[in-house]
Amino acid sequence: DVKVTQSSRYLVKRTGEKVFLECVQDMDHENMFWYRQDPGLGLRLIYFSYDVKMKEKGDIPEGYSVSREKKERFSLILESASTNQTSMYLCASSFSVGRGLADTYEQYFGPGTRLTVT
Amino acid sequence: AQSVSQHNHHVILSEAASLELGCNYSYGGTVNLFWYVQYPGQHLQLLLKYFSGDPLVKGIKGFEAEFIKSKFSFNLRKPSVQWSDTAEYFCAFESGAGSYQLTFGKGTKLSVIP
C-alpha cells in the first residue's frame, strides 16, 4: 500500500514566519507534487519534482520554494508566510513513465496540512 | 490553456437516486483521465482511471465513467447512491505527453440525504 505522509495535519503560523511543510513517500516514486486546495478553486499545483534535486514550477509558485534532497522527501517552504497562504496543502507522488502504463500518472495523496497564517 | 470543467458545484440527492457528474476537458490530443474522491476528513483517493481501450471504465464502490472523445467528456455515474457517497469529487486529466502533471477540475460536492 502506497503511503504518503505529511509532517503536520494542522499548523498555525504568524505573518512573516518561515514555514516548512514536509512530505515523505515510501513507494520509491520518482515524481512528487505540492498542491494547495481552496474551496471553489479545486487543486492548484504549486511545484513538482521529477527527480532528486530537480524541481519545476506549477501554476502558482509565487511565495513558495521547494527542496528535494532525497528521493522520498519533498519539502515546501514558505519564505515569509502571508495570510493569503492560509490553505490546505496536499502532497502527492507518482511513478514516471516506464514503470508500467497502469501505474503511470496516477498520483497518491497525503492527508494534507491545514495551514493558518495569522 | 489546458483546463477541466466540472459543471456542478454542489449536488444534493436522496439515497437510491442515480448520479451523474459532468466533466469536460480542453485539450486536443491524447489524454489520460481520472476521477478522485475526497470523503470528509480523508485524503484524496482514486475512484477510477481511463488510459485506453474500452471507454466505459468501472471503478471502486460501484462508480463508472464514460469517455466520449468527440465531446471531450468523462462523466461519472452511479446508478444508486448511498449516504456514504457524500464527498467531494474531482475530475482530472493528464495530457498524455509524459508531463506527469494532472490538471484538476474545481470539484463537485455531493451530499446524499438518508
Tab-separated table of N, CA, C and O in Angstrom, chain A residues 100-108, chain B residues 32-36 46-52 54-60 64-65 67 74 76 92:
chain	number	residue	atom	x	y	z
A	100	GLY	N	5.318	0.963	-16.202
A	100	GLY	CA	4.109	0.182	-16.477
A	100	GLY	C	2.947	1.125	-16.648
A	100	GLY	O	2.694	1.945	-15.802
A	101	LEU	N	2.272	1.014	-17.752
A	101	LEU	CA	1.249	2.002	-18.103
A	101	LEU	C	0.169	2.111	-17.046
A	101	LEU	O	-0.362	3.185	-16.804
A	102	ALA	N	-0.168	0.988	-16.437
A	102	ALA	CA	-1.272	1.017	-15.485
A	102	ALA	C	-0.974	1.903	-14.291
A	102	ALA	O	-1.871	2.433	-13.659
A	103	ASP	N	0.280	2.076	-13.957
A	103	ASP	CA	0.619	2.896	-12.804
A	103	ASP	C	0.963	4.324	-13.189
A	103	ASP	O	1.028	5.191	-12.352
A	104	THR	N	1.216	4.522	-14.457
A	104	THR	CA	1.726	5.818	-14.883
A	104	THR	C	0.730	6.930	-14.585
A	104	THR	O	-0.451	6.782	-14.824
A	105	TYR	N	1.228	8.010	-14.062
A	105	TYR	CA	0.496	9.239	-13.841
A	105	TYR	C	-0.462	9.227	-12.655
A	105	TYR	O	-0.846	10.281	-12.183
A	106	GLU	N	-0.874	8.040	-12.181
A	106	GLU	CA	-1.775	8.039	-11.036
A	106	GLU	C	-1.045	8.622	-9.845
A	106	GLU	O	0.041	8.183	-9.488
A	107	GLN	N	-1.631	9.624	-9.241
A	107	GLN	CA	-0.996	10.278	-8.097
A	107	GLN	C	-1.618	9.793	-6.806
A	107	GLN	O	-2.836	9.632	-6.705
A	108	TYR	N	-0.764	9.592	-5.805
A	108	TYR	CA	-1.189	9.161	-4.486
A	108	TYR	C	-1.008	10.346	-3.540
A	108	TYR	O	0.065	10.954	-3.504
B	32	ASN	N	-5.166	11.055	-20.580
B	32	ASN	CA	-5.432	10.059	-19.551
B	32	ASN	C	-6.337	10.741	-18.525
B	32	ASN	O	-6.063	11.869	-18.112
B	33	LEU	N	-7.401	10.072	-18.134
B	33	LEU	CA	-8.437	10.721	-17.338
B	33	LEU	C	-8.642	10.030	-16.005
B	33	LEU	O	-8.511	8.803	-15.903
B	34	PHE	N	-8.996	10.808	-14.999
B	34	PHE	CA	-9.124	10.309	-13.644
B	34	PHE	C	-10.331	10.948	-12.951
B	34	PHE	O	-10.685	12.103	-13.224
B	35	TRP	N	-10.915	10.183	-12.031
B	35	TRP	CA	-11.820	10.742	-11.034
B	35	TRP	C	-11.252	10.393	-9.666
B	35	TRP	O	-10.951	9.228	-9.385
B	36	TYR	N	-11.118	11.430	-8.837
B	36	TYR	CA	-10.687	11.259	-7.459
B	36	TYR	C	-11.851	11.623	-6.541
B	36	TYR	O	-12.693	12.456	-6.877
B	46	LEU	N	-8.110	7.648	-5.479
B	46	LEU	CA	-8.530	7.408	-6.850
B	46	LEU	C	-9.806	6.573	-6.885
B	46	LEU	O	-9.906	5.540	-6.240
B	47	LEU	N	-10.793	7.036	-7.666
B	47	LEU	CA	-12.018	6.284	-7.887
B	47	LEU	C	-11.879	5.389	-9.116
B	47	LEU	O	-12.248	4.227	-9.091
B	48	LEU	N	-11.409	5.981	-10.202
B	48	LEU	CA	-11.215	5.233	-11.438
B	48	LEU	C	-10.346	6.041	-12.390
B	48	LEU	O	-10.116	7.230	-12.169
B	49	LYS	N	-9.873	5.349	-13.443
B	49	LYS	CA	-8.989	5.995	-14.398
B	49	LYS	C	-9.199	5.396	-15.785
B	49	LYS	O	-9.594	4.233	-15.913
B	50	TYR	N	-8.945	6.210	-16.787
B	50	TYR	CA	-9.005	5.753	-18.167
B	50	TYR	C	-7.677	6.075	-18.849
B	50	TYR	O	-7.208	7.224	-18.822
B	51	PHE	N	-7.087	5.044	-19.500
B	51	PHE	CA	-5.877	5.264	-20.296
B	51	PHE	C	-6.122	4.973	-21.760
B	51	PHE	O	-5.701	5.705	-22.634
B	52	SER	N	-6.795	3.855	-22.030
B	52	SER	CA	-7.050	3.470	-23.411
B	52	SER	C	-8.045	2.317	-23.386
B	52	SER	O	-8.409	1.815	-22.325
B	54	ASP	N	-11.553	0.245	-23.749
B	54	ASP	CA	-12.989	0.420	-23.521
B	54	ASP	C	-13.254	1.774	-22.881
B	54	ASP	O	-12.728	2.071	-21.801
B	55	PRO	N	-14.076	2.617	-23.531
B	55	PRO	CA	-14.316	3.952	-22.981
B	55	PRO	C	-15.177	3.947	-21.722
B	55	PRO	O	-15.284	4.975	-21.047
B	56	LEU	N	-15.800	2.832	-21.416
B	56	LEU	CA	-16.585	2.721	-20.182
B	56	LEU	C	-15.693	2.076	-19.122
B	56	LEU	O	-15.301	0.913	-19.249
B	57	VAL	N	-15.415	2.838	-18.101
B	57	VAL	CA	-14.459	2.403	-17.089
B	57	VAL	C	-15.197	2.186	-15.770
B	57	VAL	O	-15.983	3.025	-15.354
B	58	LYS	N	-14.901	1.071	-15.132
B	58	LYS	CA	-15.524	0.799	-13.831
B	58	LYS	C	-14.500	1.026	-12.723
B	58	LYS	O	-13.327	0.661	-12.851
B	59	GLY	N	-14.975	1.630	-11.634
B	59	GLY	CA	-14.079	1.896	-10.521
B	59	GLY	C	-14.568	1.235	-9.251
B	59	GLY	O	-15.361	0.308	-9.274
B	60	ILE	N	-14.081	1.777	-8.141
B	60	ILE	CA	-14.457	1.215	-6.855
B	60	ILE	C	-15.842	1.691	-6.440
B	60	ILE	O	-16.343	2.690	-6.955
B	64	GLU	N	-18.760	4.291	-12.189
B	64	GLU	CA	-18.254	4.100	-13.534
B	64	GLU	C	-18.193	5.451	-14.235
B	64	GLU	O	-18.830	6.426	-13.796
B	65	ALA	N	-17.401	5.512	-15.287
B	65	ALA	CA	-17.303	6.753	-16.060
B	65	ALA	C	-17.174	6.390	-17.522
B	65	ALA	O	-16.604	5.349	-17.870
B	67	PHE	N	-15.843	7.750	-21.244
B	67	PHE	CA	-15.040	8.689	-22.017
B	67	PHE	C	-15.689	8.851	-23.390
B	67	PHE	O	-15.823	7.876	-24.128
B	74	PHE	N	-15.900	13.145	-19.703
B	74	PHE	CA	-15.597	11.951	-18.891
B	74	PHE	C	-16.517	12.015	-17.679
B	74	PHE	O	-16.098	12.296	-16.565
B	76	LEU	N	-18.995	10.968	-14.635
B	76	LEU	CA	-19.012	9.941	-13.590
B	76	LEU	C	-20.452	9.560	-13.290
B	76	LEU	O	-21.323	10.437	-13.170
B	92	ALA	N	-9.861	14.877	-13.300
B	92	ALA	CA	-8.512	15.344	-13.657
B	92	ALA	C	-8.069	14.680	-14.946
B	92	ALA	O	-8.551	13.595	-15.292
